[in-house]
Amino acid sequence: LSHFQKDLLHWLQSSEGVVKPAKFKNLLVHWISAGLQDLSVSRESTRVHWGIRVPGDSSQTIYVWLDALVNYLTVSGYPDKNFTWPPDCHVIGKDILKFHGIYWPAFLMAAGLEPPRSILCHSHWTVNDEKMSKSKGNIVCPYKKVDKYTADGIRYFLLKEGVPHSDGNFNNTKVQHLLNAELADTLGNLLSRCTAPLVNKHQIFPSYDQESFESFTDGQEVLNRLHDLADKVKD
């Protein structure tokens, strides 16, 4: 692994967007610059009895992160000549950054293959500022939350709070406050004011381009829902 230290740094510095967000790229650079120790690619089979045995040495099994990461290659068609490589983007969680940002590119370089063009590393979701755990039972059932906050409400919260560079925190009070403050109060109040007869006496609203809608996937369904929206609001 130490043999590829300079190559890994060159890969990381070859483009600003090779690893996003930047904080995770900086973390990789820090780890590599501190010096890489060589990595054993096998383990004793008595310790990892379920692993793939090393050819010619049944006392050893292949290191799981070498075995698992190679699946990216095989699913792309490797070793056929026309296999598709490298991938445009690997999407990973921050807990496996080292394996995908150091080990995997080094394995590929050793095989004479290009590393991924980019890596998008995202943070995690917590519940009430605690890591989700089966033993604690502090998990969130999306179906129950959709029943309570609606599907669009949950989508809005997840998109607003689930940023890649830091952990998102799911909290019922936080969800309720965000939806009330931003959807009901801010956007809802804006819509109410813009459509009120006092402001829009003749109730004239800008038309939409139907052909543009129909060109989208599920565009007709969106149009149908739009047509029914006024009656639903009145109800």
Tab-separated table of C-alpha atoms in Angstrom:
chain	number	residue	atom	x	y	z
A	1	LEU	CA	0.000	0.000	0.000
A	2	SER	CA	2.853	2.371	0.818
A	3	HIS	CA	4.090	2.032	-2.780
A	4	PHE	CA	1.015	3.924	-4.028
A	5	GLN	CA	1.154	6.825	-1.590
A	6	LYS	CA	2.343	9.388	-4.152
A	7	ASP	CA	-0.039	8.092	-6.815
A	8	LEU	CA	-2.979	8.358	-4.422
A	9	LEU	CA	-2.096	11.939	-3.529
A	10	HIS	CA	-1.742	12.794	-7.211
A	11	TRP	CA	-5.175	11.291	-7.908
A	12	LEU	CA	-6.782	13.254	-5.075
A	13	GLN	CA	-5.162	16.498	-6.197
A	14	SER	CA	-5.861	15.984	-9.902
A	15	SER	CA	-9.293	17.585	-9.605
A	16	GLU	CA	-11.168	19.655	-7.046
A	17	GLY	CA	-14.219	17.447	-7.350
A	18	VAL	CA	-12.571	14.039	-7.170
A	19	VAL	CA	-13.892	13.618	-3.607
A	20	LYS	CA	-16.843	15.624	-2.338
A	21	PRO	CA	-17.498	17.273	0.066
A	22	ALA	CA	-14.047	18.830	0.414
A	23	LYS	CA	-13.792	17.939	4.127
A	24	PHE	CA	-13.625	14.240	3.242
A	25	LYS	CA	-11.019	14.838	0.554
A	26	ASN	CA	-8.915	16.736	3.088
A	27	LEU	CA	-9.292	13.846	5.517
A	28	LEU	CA	-7.983	11.386	2.929
A	29	VAL	CA	-5.033	13.646	2.128
A	30	HIS	CA	-4.255	13.846	5.847
A	31	TRP	CA	-4.327	10.068	6.276
A	32	ILE	CA	-2.135	9.441	3.237
A	33	SER	CA	0.332	12.224	4.031
A	34	ALA	CA	0.804	10.779	7.522
A	35	GLY	CA	2.209	7.648	5.865
A	36	LEU	CA	0.536	4.452	4.709
A	37	GLN	CA	1.356	1.084	6.210
A	38	ASP	CA	1.388	-1.981	3.982
A	39	LEU	CA	-1.800	-4.015	4.118
A	40	SER	CA	-2.118	-7.778	4.353
A	41	VAL	CA	-4.631	-9.016	1.794
A	42	SER	CA	-5.342	-12.264	3.632
A	43	ARG	CA	-6.446	-13.439	7.053
A	44	GLU	CA	-6.084	-16.763	8.839
A	45	SER	CA	-8.961	-19.007	7.807
A	46	THR	CA	-9.471	-20.024	11.440
A	47	ARG	CA	-10.447	-16.408	12.139
A	48	VAL	CA	-12.434	-15.787	8.949
A	49	HIS	CA	-13.689	-19.250	8.052
A	50	TRP	CA	-16.457	-17.919	5.781
A	51	GLY	CA	-14.084	-16.036	3.477
A	52	ILE	CA	-12.714	-17.022	0.072
A	53	ARG	CA	-9.667	-19.267	0.450
A	54	VAL	CA	-6.380	-18.042	-0.985
A	55	PRO	CA	-5.465	-20.221	-3.999
A	56	GLY	CA	-2.702	-22.615	-3.008
A	57	ASP	CA	-2.957	-21.852	0.714
A	58	SER	CA	-6.125	-23.062	2.430
A	59	SER	CA	-4.893	-21.698	5.758
A	60	GLN	CA	-5.596	-18.161	4.510
A	61	THR	CA	-8.751	-16.375	3.336
A	62	ILE	CA	-8.807	-13.231	1.211
A	63	TYR	CA	-9.220	-9.955	3.106
A	64	VAL	CA	-12.906	-9.100	2.906
A	65	TRP	CA	-12.372	-5.538	1.667
A	66	LEU	CA	-10.317	-6.802	-1.259
A	67	ASP	CA	-12.921	-9.443	-2.017
A	68	ALA	CA	-15.918	-7.103	-1.654
A	69	LEU	CA	-14.543	-4.127	-3.566
A	70	VAL	CA	-13.718	-6.264	-6.590
A	71	ASN	CA	-17.477	-6.697	-7.040
A	72	TYR	CA	-17.508	-3.216	-8.569
A	73	LEU	CA	-15.314	-4.582	-11.339
A	74	THR	CA	-17.164	-7.824	-11.947
A	75	VAL	CA	-20.557	-6.123	-12.149
A	76	SER	CA	-19.133	-3.788	-14.803
A	77	GLY	CA	-18.168	-6.766	-16.972
A	78	TYR	CA	-14.522	-7.283	-15.972
A	79	PRO	CA	-12.424	-9.090	-17.181
A	80	ASP	CA	-14.129	-8.865	-20.593
A	81	LYS	CA	-12.392	-6.467	-22.958
A	82	ASN	CA	-15.467	-4.268	-23.380
A	83	PHE	CA	-16.224	-3.786	-19.688
A	84	THR	CA	-17.262	-0.279	-18.599
A	85	TRP	CA	-14.675	1.440	-16.413
A	86	PRO	CA	-13.974	3.697	-14.541
A	87	PRO	CA	-17.244	4.677	-12.851
A	88	ASP	CA	-18.225	8.334	-12.934
A	89	CYS	CA	-19.044	8.401	-9.241
A	90	HIS	CA	-18.966	6.138	-6.195
A	91	VAL	CA	-21.593	7.108	-3.595
A	92	ILE	CA	-20.517	5.989	-0.122
A	93	GLY	CA	-21.048	6.665	3.567
A	94	LYS	CA	-18.379	8.342	5.662
A	95	ASP	CA	-17.783	5.168	7.696
A	96	ILE	CA	-16.220	3.431	4.676
A	97	LEU	CA	-14.287	6.423	3.326
A	98	LYS	CA	-10.859	4.909	3.988
A	99	PHE	CA	-11.713	1.690	2.156
A	100	HIS	CA	-13.058	3.496	-0.922
A	101	GLY	CA	-10.734	6.489	-0.873
A	102	ILE	CA	-7.421	4.724	-0.163
A	103	TYR	CA	-7.562	0.931	-0.379
A	104	TRP	CA	-9.774	0.646	-3.452
A	105	PRO	CA	-7.906	3.173	-5.644
A	106	ALA	CA	-4.622	1.521	-4.641
A	107	PHE	CA	-5.960	-1.934	-5.572
A	108	LEU	CA	-7.029	-0.576	-8.958
A	109	MET	CA	-3.680	1.095	-9.579
A	110	ALA	CA	-1.921	-2.163	-8.719
A	111	ALA	CA	-4.072	-3.899	-11.342
A	112	GLY	CA	-3.280	-1.234	-13.942
A	113	LEU	CA	-6.811	0.185	-13.851
A	114	GLU	CA	-8.056	3.727	-13.334
A	115	PRO	CA	-9.553	4.773	-9.997
A	116	PRO	CA	-13.110	6.162	-9.928
A	117	ARG	CA	-13.542	9.578	-11.520
A	118	SER	CA	-15.141	10.868	-8.347
A	119	ILE	CA	-16.418	9.873	-4.916
A	120	LEU	CA	-19.439	11.402	-3.200
A	121	CYS	CA	-19.210	10.748	0.516
A	122	HIS	CA	-22.246	11.446	2.665
A	123	SER	CA	-22.681	11.711	6.408
A	124	HIS	CA	-25.163	9.789	8.551
A	125	TRP	CA	-28.590	10.265	10.084
A	126	THR	CA	-28.957	10.338	13.848
A	127	VAL	CA	-32.096	10.253	16.002
A	128	ASN	CA	-32.269	12.815	18.798
A	129	ASP	CA	-28.521	13.351	18.286
A	130	GLU	CA	-27.769	9.664	18.890
A	131	LYS	CA	-26.586	6.990	16.481
A	132	MET	CA	-29.378	4.647	15.442
A	133	SER	CA	-29.030	1.279	17.129
A	134	LYS	CA	-30.975	-1.972	17.038
A	135	SER	CA	-30.209	-2.558	20.705
A	136	LYS	CA	-31.568	0.860	21.682
A	137	GLY	CA	-34.476	0.555	19.294
A	138	ASN	CA	-34.201	4.240	18.377
A	139	ILE	CA	-35.009	3.739	14.721
A	140	VAL	CA	-37.427	5.716	12.573
A	141	CYS	CA	-40.170	3.951	10.624
A	142	PRO	CA	-40.662	5.972	7.421
A	143	TYR	CA	-44.170	4.590	6.866
A	144	LYS	CA	-45.381	5.825	10.249
A	145	LYS	CA	-43.769	9.229	9.721
A	146	VAL	CA	-45.375	9.559	6.282
A	147	ASP	CA	-48.757	8.886	7.861
A	148	LYS	CA	-48.104	11.641	10.380
A	149	TYR	CA	-46.311	14.284	8.291
A	150	THR	CA	-47.285	13.257	4.704
A	151	ALA	CA	-44.864	11.978	2.075
A	152	ASP	CA	-44.082	15.473	0.785
A	153	GLY	CA	-43.461	16.700	4.309
A	154	ILE	CA	-40.941	13.933	4.985
A	155	ARG	CA	-39.279	14.507	1.610
A	156	TYR	CA	-38.911	18.205	2.376
A	157	PHE	CA	-37.402	17.547	5.793
A	158	LEU	CA	-34.939	14.942	4.505
A	159	LEU	CA	-33.819	17.163	1.621
A	160	LYS	CA	-33.454	20.184	3.904
A	161	GLU	CA	-31.621	18.461	6.742
A	162	GLY	CA	-29.790	15.628	4.969
A	163	VAL	CA	-26.657	17.434	3.797
A	164	PRO	CA	-23.560	15.420	2.805
A	165	HIS	CA	-20.978	17.289	4.880
A	166	SER	CA	-22.526	16.788	8.327
A	167	ASP	CA	-24.848	14.354	10.079
A	168	GLY	CA	-28.567	14.975	9.823
A	169	ASN	CA	-30.623	14.665	12.977
A	170	PHE	CA	-34.176	13.322	12.995
A	171	ASN	CA	-36.273	14.736	15.784
A	172	ASN	CA	-40.071	14.849	15.840
A	173	THR	CA	-40.149	18.332	17.336
A	174	LYS	CA	-37.694	19.516	14.693
A	175	VAL	CA	-39.768	18.012	11.880
A	176	GLN	CA	-42.959	19.604	13.188
A	177	HIS	CA	-41.318	23.003	13.592
A	178	LEU	CA	-39.701	22.955	10.143
A	179	LEU	CA	-42.877	21.964	8.323
A	180	ASN	CA	-44.992	24.504	10.194
A	181	ALA	CA	-42.477	27.330	9.859
A	182	GLU	CA	-41.404	26.843	6.243
A	183	LEU	CA	-44.197	24.993	4.457
A	184	ALA	CA	-47.338	26.049	6.300
A	185	ASP	CA	-46.358	29.533	7.485
A	186	THR	CA	-43.866	30.842	4.913
A	187	LEU	CA	-44.849	29.143	1.655
A	188	GLY	CA	-48.474	28.642	2.624
A	189	ASN	CA	-48.851	32.268	3.638
A	190	LEU	CA	-47.169	33.409	0.421
A	191	LEU	CA	-49.548	31.305	-1.663
A	192	SER	CA	-52.537	32.581	0.283
A	193	ARG	CA	-51.524	36.201	-0.217
A	194	CYS	CA	-50.784	35.782	-3.931
A	195	THR	CA	-54.116	34.116	-4.637
A	196	ALA	CA	-56.306	36.242	-2.358
A	197	PRO	CA	-59.095	38.186	-4.169
A	198	LEU	CA	-57.925	41.392	-2.508
A	199	VAL	CA	-54.585	41.141	-4.331
A	200	ASN	CA	-55.700	39.235	-7.407
A	201	LYS	CA	-59.219	40.610	-7.937
A	202	HIS	CA	-59.831	38.860	-11.233
A	203	GLN	CA	-58.203	35.601	-10.077
A	204	ILE	CA	-55.952	35.501	-13.131
A	205	PHE	CA	-52.921	33.233	-12.878
A	206	PRO	CA	-50.027	32.642	-15.295
A	207	SER	CA	-50.619	29.783	-17.693
A	208	TYR	CA	-48.230	26.873	-17.998
A	209	ASP	CA	-46.716	25.233	-21.052
A	210	GLN	CA	-48.533	21.917	-21.371
A	211	GLU	CA	-46.117	20.530	-23.954
A	212	SER	CA	-43.197	21.068	-21.578
A	213	PHE	CA	-44.989	19.146	-18.849
A	214	GLU	CA	-45.852	16.286	-21.183
A	215	SER	CA	-42.207	15.907	-22.198
A	216	PHE	CA	-41.267	15.013	-18.610
A	217	THR	CA	-41.472	11.535	-17.161
A	218	ASP	CA	-44.856	11.307	-15.392
A	219	GLY	CA	-45.598	14.794	-16.725
A	220	GLN	CA	-49.211	13.959	-17.510
A	221	GLU	CA	-49.739	12.718	-13.977
A	222	VAL	CA	-48.381	16.012	-12.636
A	223	LEU	CA	-50.802	17.902	-14.887
A	224	ASN	CA	-53.736	15.837	-13.659
A	225	ARG	CA	-52.801	16.527	-10.054
A	226	LEU	CA	-52.436	20.223	-10.860
A	227	HIS	CA	-55.919	20.338	-12.378
A	228	ASP	CA	-57.398	18.724	-9.268
A	229	LEU	CA	-55.478	20.925	-6.836
A	230	ALA	CA	-57.966	23.798	-6.698
A	231	ASP	CA	-60.865	21.523	-5.762
A	232	LYS	CA	-58.787	19.797	-3.098
A	233	VAL	CA	-57.809	23.132	-1.562
A	234	LYS	CA	-61.466	24.233	-1.473
A	235	ASP	CA	-62.439	20.998	0.242
